[in-house]
Short mmCIF file of C-alpha atoms in Angstrom, two decimals:
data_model
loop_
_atom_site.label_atom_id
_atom_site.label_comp_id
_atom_site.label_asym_id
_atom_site.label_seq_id
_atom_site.Cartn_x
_atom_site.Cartn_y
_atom_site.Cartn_z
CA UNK A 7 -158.37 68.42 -33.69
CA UNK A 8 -160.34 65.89 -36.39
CA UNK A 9 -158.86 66.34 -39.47
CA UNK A 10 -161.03 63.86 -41.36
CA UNK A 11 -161.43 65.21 -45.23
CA UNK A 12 -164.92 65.41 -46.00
CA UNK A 13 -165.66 64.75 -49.67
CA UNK A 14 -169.08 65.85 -51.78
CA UNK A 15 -170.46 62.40 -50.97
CA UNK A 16 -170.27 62.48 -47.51
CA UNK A 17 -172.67 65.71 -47.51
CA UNK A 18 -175.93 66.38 -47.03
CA UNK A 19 -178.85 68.81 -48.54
CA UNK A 20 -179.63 71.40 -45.84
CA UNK A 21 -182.95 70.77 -46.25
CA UNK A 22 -182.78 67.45 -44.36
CA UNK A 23 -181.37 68.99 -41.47
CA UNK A 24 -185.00 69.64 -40.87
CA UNK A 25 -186.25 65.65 -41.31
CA UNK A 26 -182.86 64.94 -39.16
CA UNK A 27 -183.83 67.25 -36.15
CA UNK A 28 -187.49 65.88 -36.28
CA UNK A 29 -186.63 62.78 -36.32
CA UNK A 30 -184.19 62.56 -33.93
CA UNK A 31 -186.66 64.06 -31.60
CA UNK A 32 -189.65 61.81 -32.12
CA UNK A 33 -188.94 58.33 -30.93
CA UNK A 34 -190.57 55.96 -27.93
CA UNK A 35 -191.68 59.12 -25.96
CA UNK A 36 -193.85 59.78 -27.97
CA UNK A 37 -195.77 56.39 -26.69
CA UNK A 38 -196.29 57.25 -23.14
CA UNK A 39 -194.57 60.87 -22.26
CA UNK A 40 -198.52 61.99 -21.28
CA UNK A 41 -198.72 60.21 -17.66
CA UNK A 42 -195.50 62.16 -16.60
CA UNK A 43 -196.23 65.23 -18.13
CA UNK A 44 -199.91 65.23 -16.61
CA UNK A 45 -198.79 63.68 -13.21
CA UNK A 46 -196.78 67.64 -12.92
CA UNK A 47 -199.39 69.85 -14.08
CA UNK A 48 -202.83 67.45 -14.85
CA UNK A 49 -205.30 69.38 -17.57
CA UNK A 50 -202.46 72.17 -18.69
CA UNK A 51 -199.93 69.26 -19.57
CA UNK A 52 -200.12 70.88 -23.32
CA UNK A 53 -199.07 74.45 -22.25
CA UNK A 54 -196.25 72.84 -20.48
CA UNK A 55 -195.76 71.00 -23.95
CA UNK A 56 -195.46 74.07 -25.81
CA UNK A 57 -193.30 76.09 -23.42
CA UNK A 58 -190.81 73.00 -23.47
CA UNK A 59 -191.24 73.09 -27.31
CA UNK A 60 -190.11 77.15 -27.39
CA UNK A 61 -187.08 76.04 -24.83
CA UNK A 62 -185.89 74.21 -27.70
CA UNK A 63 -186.11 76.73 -30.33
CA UNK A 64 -184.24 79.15 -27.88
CA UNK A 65 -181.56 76.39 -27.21
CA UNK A 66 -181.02 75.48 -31.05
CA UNK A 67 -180.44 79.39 -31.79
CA UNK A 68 -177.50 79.20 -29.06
CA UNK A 69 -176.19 75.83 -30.55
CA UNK A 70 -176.45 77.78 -34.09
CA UNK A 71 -174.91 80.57 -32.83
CA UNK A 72 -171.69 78.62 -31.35
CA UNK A 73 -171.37 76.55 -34.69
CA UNK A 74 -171.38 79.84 -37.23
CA UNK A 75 -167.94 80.72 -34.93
CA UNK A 76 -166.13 77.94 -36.14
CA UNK A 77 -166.63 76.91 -39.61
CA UNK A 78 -166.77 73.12 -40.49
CA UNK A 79 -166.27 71.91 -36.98
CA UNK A 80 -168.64 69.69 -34.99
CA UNK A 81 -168.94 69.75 -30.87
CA UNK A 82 -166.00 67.35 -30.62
CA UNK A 83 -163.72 69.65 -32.47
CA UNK A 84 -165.13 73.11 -31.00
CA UNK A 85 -164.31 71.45 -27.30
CA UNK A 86 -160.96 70.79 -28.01
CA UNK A 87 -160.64 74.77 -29.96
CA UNK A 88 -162.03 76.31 -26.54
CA UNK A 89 -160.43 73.83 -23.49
CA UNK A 90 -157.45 72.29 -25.34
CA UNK A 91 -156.97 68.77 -25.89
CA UNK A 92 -157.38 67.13 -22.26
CA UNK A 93 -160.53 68.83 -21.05
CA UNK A 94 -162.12 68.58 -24.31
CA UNK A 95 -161.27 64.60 -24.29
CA UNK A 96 -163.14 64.66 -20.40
CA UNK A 97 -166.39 66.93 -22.55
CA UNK A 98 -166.68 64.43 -25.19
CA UNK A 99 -166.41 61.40 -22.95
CA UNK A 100 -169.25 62.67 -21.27
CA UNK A 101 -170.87 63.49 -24.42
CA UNK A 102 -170.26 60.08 -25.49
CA UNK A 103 -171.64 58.34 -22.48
CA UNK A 104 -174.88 60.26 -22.44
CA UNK A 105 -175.71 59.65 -26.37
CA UNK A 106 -175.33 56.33 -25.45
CA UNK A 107 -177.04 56.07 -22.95
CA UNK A 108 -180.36 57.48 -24.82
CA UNK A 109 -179.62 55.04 -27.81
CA UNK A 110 -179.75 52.43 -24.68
CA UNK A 111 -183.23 53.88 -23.56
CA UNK A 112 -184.53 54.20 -27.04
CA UNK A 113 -183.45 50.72 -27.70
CA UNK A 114 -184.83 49.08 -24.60
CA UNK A 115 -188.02 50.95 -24.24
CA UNK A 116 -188.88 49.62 -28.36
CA UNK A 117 -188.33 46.08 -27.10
CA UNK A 118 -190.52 46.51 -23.50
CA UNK A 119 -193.35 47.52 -26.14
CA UNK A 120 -192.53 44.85 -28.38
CA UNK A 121 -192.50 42.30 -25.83
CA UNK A 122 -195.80 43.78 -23.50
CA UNK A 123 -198.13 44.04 -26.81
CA UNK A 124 -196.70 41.36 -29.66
CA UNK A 125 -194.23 39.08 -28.43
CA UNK A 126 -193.92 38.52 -24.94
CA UNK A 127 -191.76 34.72 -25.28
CA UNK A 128 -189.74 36.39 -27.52
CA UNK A 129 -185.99 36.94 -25.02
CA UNK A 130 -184.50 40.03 -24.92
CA UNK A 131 -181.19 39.22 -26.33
CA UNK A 132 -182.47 37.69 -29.53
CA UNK A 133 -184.20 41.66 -30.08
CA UNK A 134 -181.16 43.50 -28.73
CA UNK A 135 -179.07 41.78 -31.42
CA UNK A 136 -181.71 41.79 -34.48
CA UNK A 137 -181.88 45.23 -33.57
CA UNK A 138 -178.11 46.04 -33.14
CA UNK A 139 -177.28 44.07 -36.20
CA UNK A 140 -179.61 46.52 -38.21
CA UNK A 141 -178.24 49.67 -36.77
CA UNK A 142 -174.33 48.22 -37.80
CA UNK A 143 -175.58 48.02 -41.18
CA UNK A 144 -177.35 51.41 -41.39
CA UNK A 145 -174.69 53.69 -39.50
CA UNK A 146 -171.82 52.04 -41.76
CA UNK A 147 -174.15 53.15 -45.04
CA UNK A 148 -172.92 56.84 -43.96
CA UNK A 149 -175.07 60.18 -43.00
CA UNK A 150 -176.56 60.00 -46.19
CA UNK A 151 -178.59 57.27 -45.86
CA UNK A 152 -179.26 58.14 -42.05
CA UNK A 153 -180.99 61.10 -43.80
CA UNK A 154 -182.51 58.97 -46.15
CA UNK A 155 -184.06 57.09 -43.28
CA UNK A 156 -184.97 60.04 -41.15
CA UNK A 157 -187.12 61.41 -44.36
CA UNK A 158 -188.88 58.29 -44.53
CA UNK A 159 -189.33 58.19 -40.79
CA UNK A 160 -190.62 61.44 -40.46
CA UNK A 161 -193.86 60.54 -42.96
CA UNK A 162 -194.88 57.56 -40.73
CA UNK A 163 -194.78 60.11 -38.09
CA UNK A 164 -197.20 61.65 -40.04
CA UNK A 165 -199.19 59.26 -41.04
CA UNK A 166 -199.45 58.21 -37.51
CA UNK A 167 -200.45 61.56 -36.17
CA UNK A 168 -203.28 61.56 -38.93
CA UNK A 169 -204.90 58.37 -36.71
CA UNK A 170 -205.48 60.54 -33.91
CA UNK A 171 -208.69 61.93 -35.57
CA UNK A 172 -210.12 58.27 -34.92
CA UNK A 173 -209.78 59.19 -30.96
CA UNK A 174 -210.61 62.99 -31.16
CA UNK A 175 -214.18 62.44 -32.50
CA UNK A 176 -214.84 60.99 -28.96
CA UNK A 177 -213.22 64.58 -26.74
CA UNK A 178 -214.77 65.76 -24.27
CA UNK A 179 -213.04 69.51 -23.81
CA UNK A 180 -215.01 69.58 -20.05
CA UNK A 181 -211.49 67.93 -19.24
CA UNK A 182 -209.29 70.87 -20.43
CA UNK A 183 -211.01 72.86 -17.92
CA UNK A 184 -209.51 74.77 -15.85
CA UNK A 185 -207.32 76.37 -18.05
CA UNK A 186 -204.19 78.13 -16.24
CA UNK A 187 -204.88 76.71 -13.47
CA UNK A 188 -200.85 76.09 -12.55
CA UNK A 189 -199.04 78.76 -12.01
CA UNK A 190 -195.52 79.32 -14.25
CA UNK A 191 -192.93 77.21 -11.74
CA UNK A 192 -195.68 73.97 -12.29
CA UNK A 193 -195.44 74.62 -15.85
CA UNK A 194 -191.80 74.78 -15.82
CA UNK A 195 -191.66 71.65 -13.89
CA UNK A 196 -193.88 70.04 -16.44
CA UNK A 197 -191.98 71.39 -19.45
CA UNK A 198 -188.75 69.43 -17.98
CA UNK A 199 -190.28 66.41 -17.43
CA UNK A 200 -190.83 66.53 -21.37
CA UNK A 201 -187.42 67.31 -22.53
CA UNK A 202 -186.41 63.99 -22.44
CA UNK A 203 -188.99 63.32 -24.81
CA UNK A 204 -188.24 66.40 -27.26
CA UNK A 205 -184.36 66.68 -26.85
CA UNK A 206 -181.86 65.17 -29.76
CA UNK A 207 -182.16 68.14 -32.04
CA UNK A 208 -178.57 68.36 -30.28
CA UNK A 209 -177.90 65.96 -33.33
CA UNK A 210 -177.06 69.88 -35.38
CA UNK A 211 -173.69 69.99 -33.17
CA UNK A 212 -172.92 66.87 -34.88
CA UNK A 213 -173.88 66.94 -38.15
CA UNK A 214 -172.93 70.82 -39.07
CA UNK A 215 -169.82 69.88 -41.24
CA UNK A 216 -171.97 67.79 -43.04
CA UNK A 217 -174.36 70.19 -44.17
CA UNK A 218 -174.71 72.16 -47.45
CA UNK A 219 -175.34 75.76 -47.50
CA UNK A 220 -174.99 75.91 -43.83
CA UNK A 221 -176.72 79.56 -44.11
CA UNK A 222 -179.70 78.24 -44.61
CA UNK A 223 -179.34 76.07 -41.66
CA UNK A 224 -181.16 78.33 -39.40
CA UNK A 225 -184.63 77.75 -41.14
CA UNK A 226 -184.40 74.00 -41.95
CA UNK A 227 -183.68 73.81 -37.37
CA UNK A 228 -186.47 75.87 -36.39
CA UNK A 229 -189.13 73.94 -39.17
CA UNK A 230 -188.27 71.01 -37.76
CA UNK A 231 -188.36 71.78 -34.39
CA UNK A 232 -191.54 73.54 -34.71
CA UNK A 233 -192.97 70.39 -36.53
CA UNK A 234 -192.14 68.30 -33.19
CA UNK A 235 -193.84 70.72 -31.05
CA UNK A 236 -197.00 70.96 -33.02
CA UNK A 237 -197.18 66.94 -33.16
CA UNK A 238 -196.65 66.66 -29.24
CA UNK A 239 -199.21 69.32 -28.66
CA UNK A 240 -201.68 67.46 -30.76
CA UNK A 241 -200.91 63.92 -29.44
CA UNK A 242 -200.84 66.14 -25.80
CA UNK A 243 -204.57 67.49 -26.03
CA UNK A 244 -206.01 64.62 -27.80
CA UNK A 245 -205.02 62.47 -24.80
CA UNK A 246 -205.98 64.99 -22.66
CA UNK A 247 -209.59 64.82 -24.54
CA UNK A 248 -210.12 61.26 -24.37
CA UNK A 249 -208.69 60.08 -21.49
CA UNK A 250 -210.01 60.58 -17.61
CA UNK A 251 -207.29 62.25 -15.18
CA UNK A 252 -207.38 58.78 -13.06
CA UNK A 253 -206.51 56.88 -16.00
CA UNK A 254 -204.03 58.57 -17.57
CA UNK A 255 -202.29 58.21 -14.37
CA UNK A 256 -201.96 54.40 -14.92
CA UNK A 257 -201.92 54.22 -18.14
CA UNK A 258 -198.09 53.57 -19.32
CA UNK A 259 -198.41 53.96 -23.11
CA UNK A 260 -201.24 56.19 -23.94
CA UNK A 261 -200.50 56.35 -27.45
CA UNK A 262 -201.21 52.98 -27.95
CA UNK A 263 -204.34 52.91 -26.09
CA UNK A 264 -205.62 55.51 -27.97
CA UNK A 265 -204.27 53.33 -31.31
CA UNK A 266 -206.62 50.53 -29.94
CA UNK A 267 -209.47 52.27 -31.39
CA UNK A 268 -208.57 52.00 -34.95
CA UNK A 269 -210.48 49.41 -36.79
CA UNK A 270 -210.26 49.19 -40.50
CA UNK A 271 -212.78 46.33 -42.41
CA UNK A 272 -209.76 44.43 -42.99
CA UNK A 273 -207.45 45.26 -40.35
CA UNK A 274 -208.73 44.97 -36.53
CA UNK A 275 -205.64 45.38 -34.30
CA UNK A 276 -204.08 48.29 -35.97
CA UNK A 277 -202.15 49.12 -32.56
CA UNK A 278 -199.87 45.61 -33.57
CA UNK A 279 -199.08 47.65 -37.54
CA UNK A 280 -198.68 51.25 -35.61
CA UNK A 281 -195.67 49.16 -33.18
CA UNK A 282 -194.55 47.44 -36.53
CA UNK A 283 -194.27 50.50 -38.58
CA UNK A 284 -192.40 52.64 -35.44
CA UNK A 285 -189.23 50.32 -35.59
CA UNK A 286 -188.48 52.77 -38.31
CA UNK A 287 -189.16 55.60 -36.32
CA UNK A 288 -187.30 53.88 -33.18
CA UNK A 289 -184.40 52.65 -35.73
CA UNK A 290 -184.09 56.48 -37.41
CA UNK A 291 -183.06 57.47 -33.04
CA UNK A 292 -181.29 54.75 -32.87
CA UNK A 293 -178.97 55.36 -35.94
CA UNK A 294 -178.04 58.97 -35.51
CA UNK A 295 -177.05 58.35 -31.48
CA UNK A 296 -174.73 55.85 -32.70
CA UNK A 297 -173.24 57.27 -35.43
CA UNK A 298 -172.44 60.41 -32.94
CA UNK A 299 -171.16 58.57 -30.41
CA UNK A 300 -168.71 56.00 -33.12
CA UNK A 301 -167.78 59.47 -34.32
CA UNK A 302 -166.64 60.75 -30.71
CA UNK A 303 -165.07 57.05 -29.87
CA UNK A 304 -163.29 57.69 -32.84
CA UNK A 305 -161.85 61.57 -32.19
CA UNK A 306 -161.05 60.98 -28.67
CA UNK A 307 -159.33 57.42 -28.88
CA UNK A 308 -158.42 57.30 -32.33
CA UNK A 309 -160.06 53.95 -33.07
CA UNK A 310 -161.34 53.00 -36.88
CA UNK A 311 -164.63 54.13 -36.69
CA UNK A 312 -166.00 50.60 -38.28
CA UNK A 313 -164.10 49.01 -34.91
CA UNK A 314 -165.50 51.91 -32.72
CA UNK A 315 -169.48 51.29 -33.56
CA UNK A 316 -169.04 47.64 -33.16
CA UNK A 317 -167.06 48.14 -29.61
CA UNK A 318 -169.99 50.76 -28.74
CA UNK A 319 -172.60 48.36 -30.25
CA UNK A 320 -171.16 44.98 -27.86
CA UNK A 321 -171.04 47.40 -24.95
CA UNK A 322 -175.06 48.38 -25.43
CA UNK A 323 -176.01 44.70 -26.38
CA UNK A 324 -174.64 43.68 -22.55
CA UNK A 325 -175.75 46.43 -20.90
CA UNK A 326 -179.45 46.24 -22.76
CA UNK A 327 -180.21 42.88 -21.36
CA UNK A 328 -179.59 44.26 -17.66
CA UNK A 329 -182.07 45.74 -17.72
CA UNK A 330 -185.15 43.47 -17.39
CA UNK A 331 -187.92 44.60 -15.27
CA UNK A 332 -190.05 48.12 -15.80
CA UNK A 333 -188.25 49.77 -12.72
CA UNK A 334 -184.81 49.30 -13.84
CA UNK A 335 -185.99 50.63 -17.59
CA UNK A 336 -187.57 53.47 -15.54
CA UNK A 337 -184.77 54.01 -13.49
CA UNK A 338 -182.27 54.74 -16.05
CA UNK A 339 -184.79 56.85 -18.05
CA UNK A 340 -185.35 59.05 -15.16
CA UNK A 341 -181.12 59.24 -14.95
CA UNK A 342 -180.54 60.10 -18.99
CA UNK A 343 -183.85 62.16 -18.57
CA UNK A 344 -182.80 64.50 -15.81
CA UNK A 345 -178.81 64.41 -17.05
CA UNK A 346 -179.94 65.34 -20.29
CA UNK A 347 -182.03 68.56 -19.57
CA UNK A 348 -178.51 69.96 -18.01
CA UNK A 349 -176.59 69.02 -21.07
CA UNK A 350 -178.97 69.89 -23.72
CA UNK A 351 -180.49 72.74 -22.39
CA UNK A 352 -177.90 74.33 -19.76
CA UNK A 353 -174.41 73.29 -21.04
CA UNK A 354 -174.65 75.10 -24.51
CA UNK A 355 -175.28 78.28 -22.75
CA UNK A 356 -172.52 77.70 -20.92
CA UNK A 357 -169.95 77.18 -23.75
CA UNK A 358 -171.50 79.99 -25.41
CA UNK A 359 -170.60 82.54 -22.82
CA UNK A 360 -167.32 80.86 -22.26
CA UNK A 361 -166.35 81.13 -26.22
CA UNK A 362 -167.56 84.63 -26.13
CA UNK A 363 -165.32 85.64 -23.32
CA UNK A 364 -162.18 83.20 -24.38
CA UNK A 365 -162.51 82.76 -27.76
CA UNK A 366 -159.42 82.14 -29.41
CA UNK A 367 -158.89 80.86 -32.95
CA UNK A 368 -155.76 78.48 -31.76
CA UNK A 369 -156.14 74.96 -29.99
CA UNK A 370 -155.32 75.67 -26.63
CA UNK A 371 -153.37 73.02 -25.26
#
């Protein structure tokens, strides 16, 4: 088990858990999760929204509920308390692999937008490694300042949200009609076709031994995951409002399309600031999945963690420029997107029941 000594500096106010959560839950989705969403369940896309939001209030109070067991102790640590020290190695590999693998989509899907609406001569490799290089320097600054930059991240989110008003004074609520017209197993569908888009408020397993007056934790989860849920369901019905069912269809970032519309006297092509301004919000994702995953490089193999990020940062730079075209980005989406669900929303249940029945307060071994 991690025996890492944690000194004041290294923690965080509990009140950023709530920025961290939020922030680690609004990234690129956010751009174009509409077209999936309504391809399931067309004009009640935002019901499936919200259920999917309350899924994630329900799975937080489970992932609450197993980290109050075992005081000071993140998932790494609790897996090797419950399976002993070779299964738990197996769970955190796995672990591992999958935060990576959303850094990789996050990562990816910033420069596809990047390169389809600014910068299209710009290679992918030269991005990949401006990008990379940034997110060495930020995860090496410590959670603090990942905190830092998930409070600042979290205002442009707001700010941008506040722009939808330039698109809603043109809805037409003739398309929200019929209302309920899917039955509960559509709406189910829908709501997992957007966890990919709401899920990292996993990020709490993670960052719990980090976090002052973990009592208060419970609050600080639930605000921020409620503030996700209220954003998606606004950015949800305002699409829904202004676009026609055959175009949201086609229409791959509908965010942006909508962003289109904002003109300022000095300022015509606000859609090219709104992509500027979300490397931030892309960067704030970014951070936190590597700083988990050079944390679990680090517990399971013992590496430095200054020599683990940079291995896990070479391995993503190499397997980012793979993938080139919009089926292989799509493609491993849709992977990460349907693994995910299952371990976000289905494994802590799982280790819940098993500590419950098992729980011992030795390593097993």
């Amino acid at each position: 088990m991690s025996t890492i000594r944690r000194h004041s500096h290294m923690f965080i106010s509990v009140s950023l858990a709530m920025f961290i959560v939020h922030g680690n839950q609004v990234g690129i989705g956010i751009a174009g999760v509409q077209r999936f969403i309504y391809d399931r369940v067309q004009q009640d896309a935002w019901i499936a929204v919200i259920i999917a939001g309350l899924m994630t209030h329900v799975t937080a109070w489970v992932m609450l509920k197993i980290l109050r067991k075992y005081k000071n102790l993140d998932l790494y640590d609790i897996h090797q308390m419950v399976f002993g020290k070779w299964p738990a190695k197996v769970l955190n590999l796995i672990f591992i692999i999958y935060i990576m693998g959303s850094a990789l989509t996050i990562l990816r899907g910033y420069i596809e937008i990047i390169q389809s609406w600014m910068f299209p001569e710009v290679p992918s490799w030269l991005l990949n490694a401006s990008l990379l290089c940034l997110a060495i320097y930020g995860v090496t600054g410590g959670i603090r300042v990942l905190a830092g930059i998930s409070f600042f991240s979290v205002g442009l989110t707001i700010c941008q949200l506040l722009l939808m008003i330039y698109p809603a004074q043109y809805a037409d609520f003739n398309l929200l009609q019929p209302v309920f017209h899917h039955d509960l197993v559509e709406l189910l569908d829908g709501a997992r076709k957007m966890s990919f888009s709401i899920i990292g408020f996993e990020i709490i397993l993670f960052i719990y031994p980090f976090v002052k007056e973990k009592q208060l934790l419970s609050r600080y989860v639930h605000g921020g995951l409620l503030m996700t849920t209220l954003l998606y369901v606004v950015v949800m019905l305002v699409t829904l409002l202004y676009f026609q069912g055959e175009q949201l269809k086609h229409l791959i970032w509908a965010t942006l399309m909508m962003m289109k519309i904002v003109e300022f006297p000095f300022l015509e092509r606000f859609e090219f600031v709104s992509i500027s301004l979300w490397m931030l919000i892309m960067l704030d994702n970014l951070l936190l999945n590597l700083w988990v995953a050079m944390r679990g490089v680090h517990h399971i193999g013992g590496f430095k963690e200054r020599k683990a990020l940079i291995g896990i940062v070479i391995v993503m730079f190499f397997a980012s420029n793979f993938l080139e075209t919009r089926q292989s980005i799509n493609w491993i989406t849709d992977i990460f997107g349907a693994v995910g669900f299952y371990i976000i929303f289905v494994y802590p249940l799982i280790l819940y029941i098993v500590i419950l029945l098992f729980r011992k307060g030795t390593v097993r071994t």
